[in-house]
PDB file of C-alpha atoms and ligand atoms in Angstrom:
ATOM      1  CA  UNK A   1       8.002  19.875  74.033  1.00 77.00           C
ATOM      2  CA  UNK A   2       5.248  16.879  73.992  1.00 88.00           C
ATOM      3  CA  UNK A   3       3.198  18.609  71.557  1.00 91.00           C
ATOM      4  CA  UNK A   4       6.271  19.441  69.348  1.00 96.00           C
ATOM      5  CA  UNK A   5       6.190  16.930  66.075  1.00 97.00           C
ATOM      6  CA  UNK A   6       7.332  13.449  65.201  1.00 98.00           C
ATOM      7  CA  UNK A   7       9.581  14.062  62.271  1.00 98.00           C
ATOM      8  CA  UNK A   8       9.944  11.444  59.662  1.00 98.00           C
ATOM      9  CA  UNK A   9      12.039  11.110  56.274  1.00 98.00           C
ATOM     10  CA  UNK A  10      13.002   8.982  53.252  1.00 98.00           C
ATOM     11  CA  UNK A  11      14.554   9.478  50.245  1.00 98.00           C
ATOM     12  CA  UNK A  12      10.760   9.304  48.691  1.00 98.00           C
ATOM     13  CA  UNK A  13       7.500   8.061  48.782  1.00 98.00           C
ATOM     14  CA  UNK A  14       8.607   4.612  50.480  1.00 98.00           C
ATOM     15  CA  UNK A  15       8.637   5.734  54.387  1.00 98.00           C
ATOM     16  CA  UNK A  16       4.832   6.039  54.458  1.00 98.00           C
ATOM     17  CA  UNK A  17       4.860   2.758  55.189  1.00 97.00           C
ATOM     18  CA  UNK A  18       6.343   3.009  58.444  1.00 98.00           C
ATOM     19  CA  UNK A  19       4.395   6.596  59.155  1.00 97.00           C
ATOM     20  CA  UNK A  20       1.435   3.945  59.036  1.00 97.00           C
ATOM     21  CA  UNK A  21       2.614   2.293  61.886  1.00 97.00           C
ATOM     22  CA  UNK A  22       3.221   5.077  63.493  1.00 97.00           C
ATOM     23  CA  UNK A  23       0.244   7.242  62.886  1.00 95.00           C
ATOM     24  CA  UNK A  24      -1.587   4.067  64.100  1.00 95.00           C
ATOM     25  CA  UNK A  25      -0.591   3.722  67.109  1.00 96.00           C
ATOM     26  CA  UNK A  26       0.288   6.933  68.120  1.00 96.00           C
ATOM     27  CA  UNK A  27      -2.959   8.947  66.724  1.00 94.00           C
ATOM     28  CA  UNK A  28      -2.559  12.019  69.004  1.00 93.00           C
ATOM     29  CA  UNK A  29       0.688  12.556  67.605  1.00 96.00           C
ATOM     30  CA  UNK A  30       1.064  15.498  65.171  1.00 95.00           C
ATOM     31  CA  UNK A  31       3.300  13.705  62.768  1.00 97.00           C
ATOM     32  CA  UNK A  32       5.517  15.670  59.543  1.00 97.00           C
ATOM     33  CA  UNK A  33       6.672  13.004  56.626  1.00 98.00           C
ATOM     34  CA  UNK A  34       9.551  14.295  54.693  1.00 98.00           C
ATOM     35  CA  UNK A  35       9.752  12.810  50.905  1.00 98.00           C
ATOM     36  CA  UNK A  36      13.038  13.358  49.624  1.00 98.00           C
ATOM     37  CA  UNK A  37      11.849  12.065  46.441  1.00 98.00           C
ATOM     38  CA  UNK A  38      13.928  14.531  43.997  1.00 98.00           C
ATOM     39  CA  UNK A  39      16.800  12.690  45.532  1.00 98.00           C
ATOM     40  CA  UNK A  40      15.737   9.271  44.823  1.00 98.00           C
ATOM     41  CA  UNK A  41      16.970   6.143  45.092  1.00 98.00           C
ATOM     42  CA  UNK A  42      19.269   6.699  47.534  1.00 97.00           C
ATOM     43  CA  UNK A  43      20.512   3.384  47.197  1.00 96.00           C
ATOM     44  CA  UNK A  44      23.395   3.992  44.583  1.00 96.00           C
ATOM     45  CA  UNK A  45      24.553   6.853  46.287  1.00 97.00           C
ATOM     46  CA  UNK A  46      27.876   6.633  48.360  1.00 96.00           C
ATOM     47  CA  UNK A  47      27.708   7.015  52.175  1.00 97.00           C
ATOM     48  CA  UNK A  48      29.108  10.784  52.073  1.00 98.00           C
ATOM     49  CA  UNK A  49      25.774  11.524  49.573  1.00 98.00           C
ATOM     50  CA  UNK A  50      23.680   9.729  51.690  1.00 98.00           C
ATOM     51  CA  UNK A  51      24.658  11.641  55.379  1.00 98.00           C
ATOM     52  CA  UNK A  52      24.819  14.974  53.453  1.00 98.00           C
ATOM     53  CA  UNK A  53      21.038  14.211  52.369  1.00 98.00           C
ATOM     54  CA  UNK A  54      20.042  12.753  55.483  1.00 98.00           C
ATOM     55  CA  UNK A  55      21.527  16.157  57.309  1.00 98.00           C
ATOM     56  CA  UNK A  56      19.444  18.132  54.742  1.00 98.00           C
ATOM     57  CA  UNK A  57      16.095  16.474  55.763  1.00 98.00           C
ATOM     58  CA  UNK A  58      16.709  16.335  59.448  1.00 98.00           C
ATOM     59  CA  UNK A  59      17.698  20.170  59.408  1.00 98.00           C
ATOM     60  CA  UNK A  60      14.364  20.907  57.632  1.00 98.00           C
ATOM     61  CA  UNK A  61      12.377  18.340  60.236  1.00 98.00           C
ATOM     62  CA  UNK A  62      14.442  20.618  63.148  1.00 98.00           C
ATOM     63  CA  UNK A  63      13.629  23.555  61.768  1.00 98.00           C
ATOM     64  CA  UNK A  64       9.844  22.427  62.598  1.00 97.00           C
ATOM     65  CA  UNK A  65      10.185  21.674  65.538  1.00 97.00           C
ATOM     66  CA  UNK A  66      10.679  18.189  65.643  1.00 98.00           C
ATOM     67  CA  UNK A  67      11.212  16.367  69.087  1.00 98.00           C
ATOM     68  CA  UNK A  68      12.186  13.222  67.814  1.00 98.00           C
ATOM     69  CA  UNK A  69      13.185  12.025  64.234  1.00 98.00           C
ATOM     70  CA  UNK A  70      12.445   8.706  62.469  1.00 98.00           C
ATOM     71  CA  UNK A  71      14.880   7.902  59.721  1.00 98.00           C
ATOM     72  CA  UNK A  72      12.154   5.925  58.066  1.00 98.00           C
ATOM     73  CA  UNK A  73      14.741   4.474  54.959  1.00 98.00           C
ATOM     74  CA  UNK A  74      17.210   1.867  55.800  1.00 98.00           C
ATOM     75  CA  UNK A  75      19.672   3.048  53.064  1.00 97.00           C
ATOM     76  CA  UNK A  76      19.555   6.459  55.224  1.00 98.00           C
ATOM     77  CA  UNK A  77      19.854   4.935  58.611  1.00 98.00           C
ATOM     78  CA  UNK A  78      22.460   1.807  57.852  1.00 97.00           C
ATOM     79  CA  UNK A  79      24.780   4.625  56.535  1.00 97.00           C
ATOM     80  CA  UNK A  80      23.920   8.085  57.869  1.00 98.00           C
ATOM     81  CA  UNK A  81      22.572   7.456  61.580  1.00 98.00           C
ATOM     82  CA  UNK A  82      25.327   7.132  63.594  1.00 97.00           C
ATOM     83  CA  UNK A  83      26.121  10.791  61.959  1.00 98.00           C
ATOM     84  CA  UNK A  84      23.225  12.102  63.269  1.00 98.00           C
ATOM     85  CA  UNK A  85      23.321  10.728  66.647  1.00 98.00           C
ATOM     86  CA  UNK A  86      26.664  12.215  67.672  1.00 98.00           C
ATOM     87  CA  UNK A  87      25.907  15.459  66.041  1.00 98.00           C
ATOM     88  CA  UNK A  88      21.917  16.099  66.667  1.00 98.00           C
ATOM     89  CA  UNK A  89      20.512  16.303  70.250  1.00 97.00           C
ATOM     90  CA  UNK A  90      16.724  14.852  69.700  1.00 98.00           C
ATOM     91  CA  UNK A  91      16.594  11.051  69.417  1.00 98.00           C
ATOM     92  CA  UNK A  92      16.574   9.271  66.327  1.00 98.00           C
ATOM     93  CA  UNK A  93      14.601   5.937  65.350  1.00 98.00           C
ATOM     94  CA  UNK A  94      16.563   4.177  62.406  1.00 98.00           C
ATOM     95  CA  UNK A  95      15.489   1.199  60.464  1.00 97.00           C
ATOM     96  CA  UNK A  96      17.511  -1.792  59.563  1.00 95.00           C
ATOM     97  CA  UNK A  97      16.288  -5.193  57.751  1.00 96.00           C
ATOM     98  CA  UNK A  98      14.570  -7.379  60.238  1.00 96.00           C
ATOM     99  CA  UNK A  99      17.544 -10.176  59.571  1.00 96.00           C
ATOM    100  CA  UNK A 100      17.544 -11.625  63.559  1.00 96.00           C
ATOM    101  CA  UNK A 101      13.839 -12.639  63.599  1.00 96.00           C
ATOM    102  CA  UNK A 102      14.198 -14.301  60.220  1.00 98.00           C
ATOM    103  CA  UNK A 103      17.694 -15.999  60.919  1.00 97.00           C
ATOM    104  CA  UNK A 104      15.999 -16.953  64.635  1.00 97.00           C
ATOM    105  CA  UNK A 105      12.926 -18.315  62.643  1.00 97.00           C
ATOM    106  CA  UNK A 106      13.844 -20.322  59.433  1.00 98.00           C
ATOM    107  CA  UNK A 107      13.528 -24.134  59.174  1.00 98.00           C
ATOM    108  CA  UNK A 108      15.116 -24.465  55.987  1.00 98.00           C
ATOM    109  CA  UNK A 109      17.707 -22.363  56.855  1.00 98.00           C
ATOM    110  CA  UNK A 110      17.891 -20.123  54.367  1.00 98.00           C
ATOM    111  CA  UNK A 111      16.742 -16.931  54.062  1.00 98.00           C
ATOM    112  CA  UNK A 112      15.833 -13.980  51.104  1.00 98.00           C
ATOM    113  CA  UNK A 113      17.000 -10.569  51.757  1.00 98.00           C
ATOM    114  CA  UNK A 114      15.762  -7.570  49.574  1.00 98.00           C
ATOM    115  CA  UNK A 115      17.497  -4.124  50.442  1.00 98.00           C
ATOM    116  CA  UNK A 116      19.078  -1.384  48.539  1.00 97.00           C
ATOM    117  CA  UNK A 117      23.026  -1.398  47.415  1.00 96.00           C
ATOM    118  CA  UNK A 118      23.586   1.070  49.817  1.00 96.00           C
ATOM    119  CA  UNK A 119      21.998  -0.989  52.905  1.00 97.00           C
ATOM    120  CA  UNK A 120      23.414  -4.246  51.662  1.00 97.00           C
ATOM    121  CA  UNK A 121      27.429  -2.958  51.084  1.00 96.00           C
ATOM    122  CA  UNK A 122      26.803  -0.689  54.746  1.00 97.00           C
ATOM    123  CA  UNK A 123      28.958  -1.371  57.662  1.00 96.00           C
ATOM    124  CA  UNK A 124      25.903  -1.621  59.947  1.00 94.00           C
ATOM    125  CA  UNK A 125      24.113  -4.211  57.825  1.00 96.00           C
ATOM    126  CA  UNK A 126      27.298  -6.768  57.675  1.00 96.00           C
ATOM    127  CA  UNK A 127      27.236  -6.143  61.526  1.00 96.00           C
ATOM    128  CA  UNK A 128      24.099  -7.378  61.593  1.00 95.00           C
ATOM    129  CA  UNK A 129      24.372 -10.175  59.229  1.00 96.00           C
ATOM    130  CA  UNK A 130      27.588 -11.364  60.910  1.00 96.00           C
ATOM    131  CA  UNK A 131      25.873 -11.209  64.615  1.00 96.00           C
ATOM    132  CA  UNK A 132      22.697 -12.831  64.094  1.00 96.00           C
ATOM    133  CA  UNK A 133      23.277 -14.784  60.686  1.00 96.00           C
ATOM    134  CA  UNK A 134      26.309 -16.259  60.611  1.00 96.00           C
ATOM    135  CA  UNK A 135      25.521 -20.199  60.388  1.00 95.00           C
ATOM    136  CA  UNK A 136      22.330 -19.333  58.318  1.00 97.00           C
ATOM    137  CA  UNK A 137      22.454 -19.039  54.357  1.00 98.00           C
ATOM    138  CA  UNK A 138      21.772 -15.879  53.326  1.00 97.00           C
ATOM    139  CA  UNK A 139      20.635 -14.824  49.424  1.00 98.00           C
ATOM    140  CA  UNK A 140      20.859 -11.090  49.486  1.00 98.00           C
ATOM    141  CA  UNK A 141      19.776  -9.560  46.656  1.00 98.00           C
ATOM    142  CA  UNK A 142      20.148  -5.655  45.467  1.00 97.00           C
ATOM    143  CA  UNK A 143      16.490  -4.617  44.076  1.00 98.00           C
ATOM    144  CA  UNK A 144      17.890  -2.155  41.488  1.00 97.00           C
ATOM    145  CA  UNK A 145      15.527  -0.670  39.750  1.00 98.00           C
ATOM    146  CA  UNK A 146      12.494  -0.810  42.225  1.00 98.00           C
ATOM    147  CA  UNK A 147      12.453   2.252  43.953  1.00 98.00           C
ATOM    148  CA  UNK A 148      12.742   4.192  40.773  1.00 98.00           C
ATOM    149  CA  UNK A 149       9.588   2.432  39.535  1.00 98.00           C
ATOM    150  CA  UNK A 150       7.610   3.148  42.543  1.00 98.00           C
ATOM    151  CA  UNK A 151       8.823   6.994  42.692  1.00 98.00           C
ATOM    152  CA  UNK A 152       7.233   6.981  38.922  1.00 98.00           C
ATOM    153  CA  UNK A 153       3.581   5.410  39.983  1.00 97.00           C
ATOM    154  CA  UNK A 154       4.604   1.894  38.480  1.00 98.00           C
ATOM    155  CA  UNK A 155       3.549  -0.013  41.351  1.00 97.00           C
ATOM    156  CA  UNK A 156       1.217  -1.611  39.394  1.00 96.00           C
ATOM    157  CA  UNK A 157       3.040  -2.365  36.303  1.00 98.00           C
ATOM    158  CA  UNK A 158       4.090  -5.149  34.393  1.00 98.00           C
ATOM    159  CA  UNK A 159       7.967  -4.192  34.079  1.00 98.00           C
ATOM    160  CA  UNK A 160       7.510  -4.318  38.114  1.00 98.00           C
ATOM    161  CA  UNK A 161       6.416  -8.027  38.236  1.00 98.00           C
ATOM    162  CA  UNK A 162       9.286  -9.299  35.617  1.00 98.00           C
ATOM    163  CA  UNK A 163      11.860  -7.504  37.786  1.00 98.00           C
ATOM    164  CA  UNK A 164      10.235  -9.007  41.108  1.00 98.00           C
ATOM    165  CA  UNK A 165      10.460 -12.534  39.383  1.00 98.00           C
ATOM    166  CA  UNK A 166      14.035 -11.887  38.240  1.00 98.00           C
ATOM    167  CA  UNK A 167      15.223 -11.131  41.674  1.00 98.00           C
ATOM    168  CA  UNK A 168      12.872 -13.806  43.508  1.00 98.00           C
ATOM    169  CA  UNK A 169      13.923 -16.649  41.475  1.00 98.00           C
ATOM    170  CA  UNK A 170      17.141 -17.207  43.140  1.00 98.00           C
ATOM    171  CA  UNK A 171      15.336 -17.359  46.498  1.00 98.00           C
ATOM    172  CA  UNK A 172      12.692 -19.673  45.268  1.00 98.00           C
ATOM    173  CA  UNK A 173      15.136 -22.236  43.985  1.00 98.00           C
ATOM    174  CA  UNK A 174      17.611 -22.256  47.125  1.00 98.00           C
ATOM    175  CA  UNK A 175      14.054 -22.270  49.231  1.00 98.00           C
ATOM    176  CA  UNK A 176      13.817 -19.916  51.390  1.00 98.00           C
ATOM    177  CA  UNK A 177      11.019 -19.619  53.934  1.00 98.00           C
ATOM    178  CA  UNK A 178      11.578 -16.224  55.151  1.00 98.00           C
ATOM    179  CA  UNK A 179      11.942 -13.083  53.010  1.00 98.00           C
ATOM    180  CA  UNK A 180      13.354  -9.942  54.862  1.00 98.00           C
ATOM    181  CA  UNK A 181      11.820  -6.409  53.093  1.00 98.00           C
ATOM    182  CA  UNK A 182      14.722  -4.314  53.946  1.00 98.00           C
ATOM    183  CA  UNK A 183      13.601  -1.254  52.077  1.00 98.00           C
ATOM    184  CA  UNK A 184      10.586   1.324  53.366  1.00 98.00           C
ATOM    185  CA  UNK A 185       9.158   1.252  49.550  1.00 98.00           C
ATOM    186  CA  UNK A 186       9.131  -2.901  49.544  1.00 98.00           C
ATOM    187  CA  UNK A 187       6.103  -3.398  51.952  1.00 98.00           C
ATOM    188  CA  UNK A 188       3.942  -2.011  48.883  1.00 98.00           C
ATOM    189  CA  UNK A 189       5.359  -5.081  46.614  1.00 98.00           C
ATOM    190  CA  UNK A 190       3.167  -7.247  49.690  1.00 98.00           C
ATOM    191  CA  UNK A 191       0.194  -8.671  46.854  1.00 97.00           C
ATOM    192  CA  UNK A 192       2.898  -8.778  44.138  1.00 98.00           C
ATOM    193  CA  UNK A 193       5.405 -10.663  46.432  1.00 98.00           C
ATOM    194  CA  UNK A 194       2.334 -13.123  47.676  1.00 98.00           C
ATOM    195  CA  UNK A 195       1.406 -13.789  44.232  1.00 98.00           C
ATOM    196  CA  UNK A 196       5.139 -14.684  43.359  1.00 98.00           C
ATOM    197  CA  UNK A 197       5.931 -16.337  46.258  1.00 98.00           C
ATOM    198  CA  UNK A 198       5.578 -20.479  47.498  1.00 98.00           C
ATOM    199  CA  UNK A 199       2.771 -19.736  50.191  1.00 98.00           C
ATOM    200  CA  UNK A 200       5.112 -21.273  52.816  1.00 98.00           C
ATOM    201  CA  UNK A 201       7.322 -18.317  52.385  1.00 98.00           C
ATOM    202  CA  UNK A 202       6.962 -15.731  55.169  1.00 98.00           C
ATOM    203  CA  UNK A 203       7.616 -12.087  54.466  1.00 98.00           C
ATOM    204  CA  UNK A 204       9.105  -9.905  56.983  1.00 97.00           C
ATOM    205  CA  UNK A 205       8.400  -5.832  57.276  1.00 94.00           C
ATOM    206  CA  UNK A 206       9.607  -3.903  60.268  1.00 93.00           C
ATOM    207  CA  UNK A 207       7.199  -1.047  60.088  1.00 95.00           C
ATOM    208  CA  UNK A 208       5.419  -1.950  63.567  1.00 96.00           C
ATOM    209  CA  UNK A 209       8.474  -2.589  65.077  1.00 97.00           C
ATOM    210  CA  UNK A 210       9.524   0.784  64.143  1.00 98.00           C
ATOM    211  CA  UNK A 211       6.581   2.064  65.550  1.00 98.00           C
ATOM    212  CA  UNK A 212       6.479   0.491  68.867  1.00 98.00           C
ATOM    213  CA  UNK A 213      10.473   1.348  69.600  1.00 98.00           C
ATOM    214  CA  UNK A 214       9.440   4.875  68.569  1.00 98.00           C
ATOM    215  CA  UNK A 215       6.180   4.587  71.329  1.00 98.00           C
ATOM    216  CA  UNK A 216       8.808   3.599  73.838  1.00 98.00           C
ATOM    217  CA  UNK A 217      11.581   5.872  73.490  1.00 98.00           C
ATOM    218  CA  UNK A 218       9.311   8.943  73.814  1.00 98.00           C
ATOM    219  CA  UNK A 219       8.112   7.248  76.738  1.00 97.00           C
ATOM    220  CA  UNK A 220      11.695   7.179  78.145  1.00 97.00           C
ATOM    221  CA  UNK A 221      12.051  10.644  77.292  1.00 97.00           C
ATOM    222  CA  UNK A 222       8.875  11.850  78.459  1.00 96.00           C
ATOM    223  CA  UNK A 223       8.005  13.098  75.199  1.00 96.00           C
ATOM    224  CA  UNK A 224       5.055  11.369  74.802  1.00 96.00           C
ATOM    225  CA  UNK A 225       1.875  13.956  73.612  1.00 94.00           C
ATOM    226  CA  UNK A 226      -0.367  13.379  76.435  1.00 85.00           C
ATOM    227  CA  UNK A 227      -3.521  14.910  74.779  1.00 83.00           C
ATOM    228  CA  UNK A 228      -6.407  12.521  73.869  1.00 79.00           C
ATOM    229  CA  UNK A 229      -7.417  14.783  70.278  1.00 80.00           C
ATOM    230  CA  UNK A 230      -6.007  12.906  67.183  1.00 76.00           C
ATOM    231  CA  UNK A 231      -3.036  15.266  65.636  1.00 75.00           C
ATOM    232  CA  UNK A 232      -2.588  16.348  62.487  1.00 89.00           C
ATOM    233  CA  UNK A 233      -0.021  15.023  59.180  1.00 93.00           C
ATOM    234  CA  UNK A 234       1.879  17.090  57.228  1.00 95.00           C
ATOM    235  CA  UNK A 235       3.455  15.245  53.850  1.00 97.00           C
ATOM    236  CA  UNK A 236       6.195  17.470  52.075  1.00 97.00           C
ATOM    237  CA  UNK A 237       7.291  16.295  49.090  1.00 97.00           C
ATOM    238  CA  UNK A 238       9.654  17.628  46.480  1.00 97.00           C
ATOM    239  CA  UNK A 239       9.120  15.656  43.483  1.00 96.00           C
ATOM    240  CA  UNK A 240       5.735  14.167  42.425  1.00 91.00           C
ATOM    241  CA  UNK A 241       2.742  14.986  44.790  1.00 94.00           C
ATOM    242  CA  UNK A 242       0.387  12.601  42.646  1.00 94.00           C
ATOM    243  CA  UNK A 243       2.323   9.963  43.905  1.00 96.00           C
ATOM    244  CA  UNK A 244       2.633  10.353  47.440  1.00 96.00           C
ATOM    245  CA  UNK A 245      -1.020  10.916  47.674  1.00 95.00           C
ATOM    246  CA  UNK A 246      -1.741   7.808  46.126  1.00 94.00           C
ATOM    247  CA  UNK A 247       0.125   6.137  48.934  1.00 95.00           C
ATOM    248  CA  UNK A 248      -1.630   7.503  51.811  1.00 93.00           C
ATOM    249  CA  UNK A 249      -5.163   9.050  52.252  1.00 76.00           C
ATOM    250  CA  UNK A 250      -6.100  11.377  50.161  1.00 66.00           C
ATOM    251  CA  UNK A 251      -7.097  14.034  53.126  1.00 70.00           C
ATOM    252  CA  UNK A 252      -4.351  14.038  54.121  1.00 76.00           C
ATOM    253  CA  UNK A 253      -2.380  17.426  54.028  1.00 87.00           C
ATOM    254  CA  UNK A 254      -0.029  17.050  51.084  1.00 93.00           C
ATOM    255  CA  UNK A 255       2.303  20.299  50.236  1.00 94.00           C
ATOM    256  CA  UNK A 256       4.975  20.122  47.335  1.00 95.00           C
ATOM    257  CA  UNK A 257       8.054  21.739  49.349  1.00 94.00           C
ATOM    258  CA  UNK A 258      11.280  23.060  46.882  1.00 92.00           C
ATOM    259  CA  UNK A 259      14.026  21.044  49.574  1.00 90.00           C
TER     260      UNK A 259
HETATM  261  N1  LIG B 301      13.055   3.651  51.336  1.00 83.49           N
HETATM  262  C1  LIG B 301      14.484   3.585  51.153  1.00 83.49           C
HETATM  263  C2  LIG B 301      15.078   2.483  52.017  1.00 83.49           C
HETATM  264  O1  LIG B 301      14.434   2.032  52.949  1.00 83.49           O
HETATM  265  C3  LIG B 301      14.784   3.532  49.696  1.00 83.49           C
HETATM  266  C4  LIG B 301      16.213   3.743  49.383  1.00 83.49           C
HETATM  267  C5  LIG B 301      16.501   4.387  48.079  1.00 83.49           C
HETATM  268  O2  LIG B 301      16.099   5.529  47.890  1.00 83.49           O
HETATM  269  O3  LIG B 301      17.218   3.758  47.288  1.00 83.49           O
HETATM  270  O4  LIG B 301      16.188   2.050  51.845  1.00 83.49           O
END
């Protein structure tokens, strides 16, 4: 079973981010990246779309052999992971905007959120919120519109920074000092978001986080792989490949999968 895979999934191209982390500090894992990018944004979807999808990807990642699973989207796991805990044996590693450290951090007492609809309307999230964030002001803010640019290849463009200013604005004027990224696809905005940003504001990704509860709950199952050879990646995509190889290195073994 320790040599079995490390399944991970988003609705697209955004969860590389935290397979980053991962890959980093796990290298002699053998890793599989699931982009559900035909589906994309999950975001709008309602939560019955989002655990049928999320049931879709995990089946595929089971029927590879996965040991564990990382639901590396926050719209996936703030609506579809408590699904696939009761209902899946092998553990699953969700992700959910960093809100505590921010709310446990801010001086002016007022912090940015940027997440999906989907992870900002969730159950989960408002648990959250209300636990940790209660006395704190918090400016959520939908990023509509995002995802679908990045899934495209506009990272880079200009309709990418007006939006980004739009939704910042808000933020900037009720000062916040900590932004939370509460979307796998956001922690590609980072030089956009530092050029657009007062330099005092601090931007918040959970990606090593992710990486370092994943480290220790293989380690609690004994799942860890124990040999010292770095493993292999396998990206499976559905949509557009030129995208996803954009994201991560190009040597990387990139297959267009009909999912
Ligand atoms: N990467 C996903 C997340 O973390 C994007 C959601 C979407 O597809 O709208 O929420």
């Amino acid at each position: 079973m320790n040599k079995q895979p490390i399944g991970i999934f988003d609705s697209g191209v955004g969860g590389t981010s935290i397979w980053k982390a991962i890959n980093k500090l796990l290298p002699n894992e053998h890793t599989i990246y699931l982009a559900d990018s035909a589906n994309a944004p999950y975001g709008p979807k309602g939560k019955d779309a989002i655990i049928e999808l999320s049931i879709k990807n995990t089946e595929y990642l089971l029927s590879k052999g996965c040991k564990l699973i990382v639901v590396a989207c926050n719209t996936a796991t703030t609506n579809a992971i408590d699904y696939l805990r009761s209902n899946y044996k092998v553990p699953f590693i969700g992700i959910e905007p960093a809100i505590k450290p921010a709310a446990l951090q801010t001086k002016t007492n007022t912090v940015g959120i940027l997440a999906t609809k989907g992870t900002l309307s969730s159950a989960l999230f408002s648990k959250t919120s209300n636990l940790f964030a209660s006395n704190i002001n918090v400016l959520e803010q939908n990023g509509d519109g995002i995802v679908e640019l990045i899934e495209t290849g506009q990272l880079h463009s200009e309709k990418m920074k007006s939006l980004l200013k739009i939704y910042l604005k808000p933020m900037i004027e009720a000062n916040i000092d900590y932004l939370v990224l509460g979307c796998t696809h956001y922690p590609y905005l980072m030089p956009l978001l530092i050029e657009l940003l007062p330099k005092h504001v601090k931007i918040i990704d959970s990606g090593e986080a992710v990486a370092r509860q994943t480290k220790a709950v293989l380690t609690s199952h004994d799942l860890l792989n124990d040999s010292s050879s770095i493993d292999k990646t396998e990206f499976f995509t559905n949509r557009n490949l030129d995208v996803l190889k954009s994201l991560v290195n190009n040597k990387s073994d990139i297959q267009y999968l009909d999912f």
